[in-house]
Amino acid sequence: MSLPEGPGAWLLTIGNEVLIGRIVNTNAAWLGRRLTFMGFRVERVVVAPDEPEDVADEVRRALSRPSVKVIITTGGLGPTYDDRTLEAVAMALGVPLELNQEAYRMVKEKYDASGMPMTKEREKLAMMPRGSMPLRNPVGMAPGSLAEVNGRLIFSLPGVPAEMEAMFEQEVEPRIRPLAPKLAVVECSMLVAGVPESSLAPYIERAERSAPGLYVKSHPKGHEARGPIIEMRALASAPNHDEAASKAREALEVVRKAARELGGEASEVSC
Amino acid sequence: MSLPEGPGAWLLTIGNEVLIGRIVNTNAAWLGRRLTFMGFRVERVVVAPDEPEDVADEVRRALSRPSVKVIITTGGLGPTYDDRTLEAVAMALGVPLELNQEAYRMVKEKYDASGMPMTKEREKLAMMPRGSMPLRNPVGMAPGSLAEVNGRLIFSLPGVPAEMEAMFEQEVEPRIRPLAPKLAVVECSMLVAGVPESSLAPYIERAERSAPGLYVKSHPKGHEARGPIIEMRALASAPNHDEAASKAREALEVVRKAARELGGEASEVSC
């Protein structure tokens, strides 16, 4: 039951601005969706403050779980004094933070192209944990970084969504694809009206248990007693797309049949 | 530097739908903002799957940090088989999960009013860790719960935002207000254009260090080299509103002055 099996991934969002609610954590949702559809099992999202000790603790904790194969940090790679993610990764790995020559070239090339000189703050963008590999940022200035620990990968990406997304697609996805199971993941959905979630509950459980690799979830939208509307979603994984789609579809059909017997309405299933 | 001091708060978001990115974690942002402005220091947001062992681990971890005075969980209180948050809280506290008579009355009253009988799934909404207090849900069916451990408070709220928000205001805020410092928290903001973040960086640090209880943050919106636009925010806490506002305002004035000297533009500061 529950989340599809697959290699574990942890997402670590770094930044006080997320903790204080100034920024909604859309990065974690974006990454969670991409990783899930690739066949990874996203086991945690942790938002930590801009304090290297806290971030290092969280990296160590993720590494302490044998299921975790991929860790992605977002945020804290910029030029300001509070951008200390790579210092924290270095701390967690027990290696020094040092100027990475390849990262330095990437950064300098960008500033050169704009006729801007290198400064201490710009050089900071090229400071990386010893032994890590810089990742090209096609949108902004700060390179990302990849550290490997016994075959497990720690990617550090910027927090600006456009930079993070482009780097995930160009630098992360090709490197983690070989770790992902050869599975297709498909999500189907359906709306149910006129049946309280508490009445549908046993059928939702039955639907989820109808096959392995299924995650079935009810999202109540209306009021349980006064006009219940429930969005039903099923996420299924299988060796190919058609098999996954039919598994998800069949799970929702179990719920749809129950909804009708209970006097409610259900929309078509869409995948 | 960094986040305002204050009693520590941890937010624990429960639900696979958040991990897989189907739901963006707006609940954590809403709570983070409310708690911050009350004077709490939000130290972590953790999103955990619908597995009682994982959730219990996270509750225990929060309790293991002496700074943490308030823990708020959201999600996992509904009638379906995967709603297991209170089972996890009971596990973390080492007490049994049992039918809470007061919670049962709350739930039964709601279903009675709609002419709906109690069922196993509806009774489930009243199962709570032994010794915890049910919290009234003015919007939906599931009561929340409050457990106290040596003066530290663990609130469990539903994941539906309208329910969570109403319960925070009616049931949580009055109970945690006495723990909050007698401080006013004010946030001011300003836009800077035409100066790269890497050039502004030393002044941002200087601004933040200009007084205690200040958090100054740059949010780059444009491209570092081609037309940089930076939203600057300062969050300040002080014994009263005017003092906090002038502290935040003065911090941004440091940045504004620098931006002008560096050939850029800065908007008025708004608080």
Short mmCIF file of C-alpha atoms in Angstrom, two decimals, chain A residues 62-269:
data_model
loop_
_atom_site.label_atom_id
_atom_site.label_comp_id
_atom_site.label_asym_id
_atom_site.label_seq_id
_atom_site.Cartn_x
_atom_site.Cartn_y
_atom_site.Cartn_z
CA ALA A 62 19.12 11.45 5.09
CA LEU A 63 22.39 9.57 4.51
CA SER A 64 21.77 7.48 7.61
CA ARG A 65 18.71 5.90 5.94
CA PRO A 66 19.84 3.06 3.67
CA SER A 67 16.77 3.50 1.42
CA VAL A 68 17.83 7.01 0.39
CA LYS A 69 19.68 7.05 -2.93
CA VAL A 70 19.15 10.66 -3.99
CA ILE A 71 19.18 13.85 -1.92
CA ILE A 72 18.31 17.15 -3.55
CA THR A 73 18.86 20.41 -1.71
CA THR A 74 17.41 23.65 -3.04
CA GLY A 75 18.36 27.16 -1.95
CA GLY A 76 21.35 28.74 -0.28
CA LEU A 77 23.75 28.87 -3.25
CA GLY A 78 23.72 32.63 -3.84
CA PRO A 79 26.21 35.38 -3.12
CA THR A 80 24.82 36.63 0.22
CA TYR A 81 26.24 35.84 3.64
CA ASP A 82 23.27 33.56 4.49
CA ASP A 83 23.79 31.31 1.44
CA ARG A 84 25.64 28.50 3.16
CA THR A 85 24.28 25.26 1.79
CA LEU A 86 27.54 23.98 0.32
CA GLU A 87 29.38 24.77 3.54
CA ALA A 88 26.78 22.55 5.24
CA VAL A 89 27.15 19.73 2.70
CA ALA A 90 30.93 19.85 3.16
CA MET A 91 30.42 19.70 6.93
CA ALA A 92 28.10 16.69 6.62
CA LEU A 93 30.61 14.87 4.40
CA GLY A 94 33.60 15.79 6.54
CA VAL A 95 35.47 17.49 3.71
CA PRO A 96 36.68 21.08 3.36
CA LEU A 97 34.85 23.73 1.37
CA GLU A 98 37.25 25.01 -1.26
CA LEU A 99 37.39 26.93 -4.50
CA ASN A 100 36.39 24.55 -7.30
CA GLN A 101 38.39 25.47 -10.40
CA GLU A 102 35.78 24.26 -12.87
CA ALA A 103 33.01 26.09 -11.01
CA TYR A 104 35.20 29.18 -10.92
CA ARG A 105 35.56 29.07 -14.71
CA MET A 106 31.78 28.73 -15.11
CA VAL A 107 31.14 31.71 -12.88
CA LYS A 108 33.90 33.88 -14.32
CA GLU A 109 32.76 33.18 -17.87
CA LYS A 110 29.29 34.49 -17.04
CA TYR A 111 30.53 37.65 -15.33
CA ASP A 112 33.14 38.21 -18.06
CA ALA A 113 30.40 38.06 -20.68
CA SER A 114 28.62 40.89 -18.85
CA GLY A 115 31.83 42.87 -18.41
CA MET A 116 31.69 42.46 -14.65
CA PRO A 117 34.82 41.73 -12.60
CA MET A 118 35.16 38.83 -10.15
CA THR A 119 34.74 39.86 -6.51
CA LYS A 120 34.80 37.98 -3.21
CA GLU A 121 31.00 37.55 -3.38
CA ARG A 122 31.14 36.19 -6.93
CA GLU A 123 34.04 33.88 -6.12
CA LYS A 124 31.90 32.52 -3.30
CA LEU A 125 29.61 30.95 -5.94
CA ALA A 126 32.48 28.61 -6.85
CA MET A 127 33.22 27.39 -3.33
CA MET A 128 32.28 23.70 -3.16
CA PRO A 129 32.85 20.64 -0.98
CA ARG A 130 36.13 18.99 -1.96
CA GLY A 131 35.54 16.24 -4.50
CA SER A 132 32.19 17.49 -5.72
CA MET A 133 31.32 18.26 -9.33
CA PRO A 134 29.88 21.62 -10.41
CA LEU A 135 26.59 21.56 -12.33
CA ARG A 136 25.98 24.10 -15.06
CA ASN A 137 23.25 26.70 -14.39
CA PRO A 138 21.76 27.66 -17.77
CA VAL A 139 19.60 30.44 -16.28
CA GLY A 140 21.45 32.16 -13.43
CA MET A 141 24.97 32.63 -12.11
CA ALA A 142 25.43 30.07 -9.33
CA PRO A 143 26.51 26.56 -10.40
CA GLY A 144 24.95 23.64 -8.58
CA SER A 145 26.98 20.85 -7.09
CA LEU A 146 26.94 17.07 -7.07
CA ALA A 147 28.60 15.05 -4.34
CA GLU A 148 28.68 11.27 -4.39
CA VAL A 149 28.86 9.15 -1.25
CA ASN A 150 29.11 5.39 -1.86
CA GLY A 151 26.98 5.64 -4.97
CA ARG A 152 24.40 7.88 -3.37
CA LEU A 153 23.98 11.30 -4.95
CA ILE A 154 23.61 14.67 -3.25
CA PHE A 155 22.55 17.39 -5.68
CA SER A 156 22.53 21.03 -4.56
CA LEU A 157 20.46 23.35 -6.72
CA PRO A 158 19.59 27.04 -6.44
CA GLY A 159 16.29 28.12 -4.87
CA VAL A 160 15.11 30.34 -7.73
CA PRO A 161 12.48 28.10 -9.39
CA ALA A 162 13.45 28.81 -13.03
CA GLU A 163 17.10 27.95 -12.27
CA MET A 164 16.23 24.89 -10.20
CA GLU A 165 13.87 23.49 -12.84
CA ALA A 166 16.26 23.98 -15.75
CA MET A 167 19.10 22.41 -13.79
CA PHE A 168 16.98 19.46 -12.72
CA GLU A 169 16.15 18.74 -16.34
CA GLN A 170 19.62 19.24 -17.75
CA GLU A 171 21.92 18.13 -14.96
CA VAL A 172 20.00 15.96 -12.49
CA GLU A 173 17.51 13.93 -14.50
CA PRO A 174 20.07 12.33 -16.87
CA ARG A 175 22.23 11.33 -13.88
CA ILE A 176 19.49 9.76 -11.76
CA ARG A 177 17.57 8.10 -14.61
CA PRO A 178 19.80 4.98 -14.39
CA LEU A 179 18.84 4.59 -10.69
CA ALA A 180 15.12 4.70 -11.42
CA PRO A 181 13.18 1.48 -11.87
CA LYS A 182 11.99 0.72 -15.39
CA LEU A 183 8.43 1.51 -14.43
CA ALA A 184 5.74 3.73 -15.89
CA VAL A 185 3.81 5.84 -13.37
CA VAL A 186 0.31 7.04 -14.28
CA GLU A 187 -2.20 9.08 -12.32
CA CYS A 188 -5.95 8.99 -12.91
CA SER A 189 -8.65 11.06 -11.25
CA MET A 190 -12.40 11.25 -10.84
CA LEU A 191 -14.93 13.37 -8.92
CA VAL A 192 -17.50 11.83 -6.60
CA ALA A 193 -20.47 13.86 -5.35
CA GLY A 194 -23.16 13.17 -2.80
CA VAL A 195 -21.34 10.55 -0.69
CA PRO A 196 -19.58 11.44 2.57
CA GLU A 197 -15.91 10.51 2.68
CA SER A 198 -16.56 8.42 5.79
CA SER A 199 -19.01 6.26 3.82
CA LEU A 200 -16.60 5.86 0.93
CA ALA A 201 -13.64 5.10 3.21
CA PRO A 202 -13.85 1.27 3.21
CA TYR A 203 -14.07 1.21 -0.60
CA ILE A 204 -11.07 3.52 -0.95
CA GLU A 205 -9.08 1.10 1.15
CA ARG A 206 -10.35 -1.83 -0.92
CA ALA A 207 -9.43 0.02 -4.14
CA GLU A 208 -5.89 0.65 -2.95
CA ARG A 209 -5.45 -2.96 -1.89
CA SER A 210 -6.76 -4.22 -5.22
CA ALA A 211 -3.23 -4.36 -6.64
CA PRO A 212 0.37 -3.69 -5.59
CA GLY A 213 2.01 -0.41 -6.69
CA LEU A 214 -1.16 1.63 -6.16
CA TYR A 215 -1.73 4.80 -4.15
CA VAL A 216 -5.38 5.82 -3.89
CA LYS A 217 -6.30 9.05 -2.15
CA SER A 218 -9.47 11.00 -1.44
CA HIS A 219 -9.32 14.80 -1.40
CA PRO A 220 -12.54 16.11 0.17
CA LYS A 221 -13.63 19.39 -1.42
CA GLY A 222 -17.15 19.90 -0.12
CA HIS A 223 -18.57 19.45 3.38
CA GLU A 224 -18.81 15.86 4.66
CA ALA A 225 -22.52 16.15 5.48
CA ARG A 226 -23.76 19.12 3.44
CA GLY A 227 -22.99 18.37 -0.20
CA PRO A 228 -19.83 16.27 -0.14
CA ILE A 229 -17.60 16.43 -3.23
CA ILE A 230 -14.53 14.23 -3.25
CA GLU A 231 -11.73 14.31 -5.74
CA MET A 232 -10.37 10.78 -6.05
CA ARG A 233 -6.88 10.15 -7.37
CA ALA A 234 -5.07 6.92 -8.08
CA LEU A 235 -1.36 6.73 -8.81
CA ALA A 236 -0.17 3.43 -10.21
CA SER A 237 3.19 2.06 -11.29
CA ALA A 238 3.69 -0.87 -13.62
CA PRO A 239 6.21 -2.11 -16.21
CA ASN A 240 4.48 -0.13 -18.95
CA HIS A 241 2.13 2.80 -19.39
CA ASP A 242 -0.98 0.85 -20.38
CA GLU A 243 -0.70 -1.53 -17.49
CA ALA A 244 -0.21 1.33 -15.02
CA ALA A 245 -3.15 3.25 -16.49
CA SER A 246 -5.48 0.28 -16.34
CA LYS A 247 -4.47 -0.48 -12.76
CA ALA A 248 -5.24 3.12 -11.71
CA ARG A 249 -8.45 3.13 -13.71
CA GLU A 250 -9.66 -0.14 -12.21
CA ALA A 251 -8.95 1.13 -8.69
CA LEU A 252 -11.13 4.18 -9.32
CA GLU A 253 -13.84 2.00 -10.83
CA VAL A 254 -14.11 0.21 -7.47
CA VAL A 255 -14.79 3.57 -5.83
CA ARG A 256 -17.13 4.71 -8.58
CA LYS A 257 -19.27 1.59 -8.29
CA ALA A 258 -19.48 2.05 -4.53
CA ALA A 259 -20.36 5.73 -4.90
CA ARG A 260 -23.31 4.87 -7.15
CA GLU A 261 -24.53 2.11 -4.85
CA LEU A 262 -24.40 4.61 -2.00
CA GLY A 263 -26.65 6.97 -3.96
CA GLY A 264 -23.97 9.36 -5.21
CA GLU A 265 -22.64 10.45 -8.58
CA ALA A 266 -19.19 9.88 -10.09
CA SER A 267 -17.58 11.52 -13.10
CA GLU A 268 -15.70 9.67 -15.82
CA VAL A 269 -12.20 8.57 -14.87
#
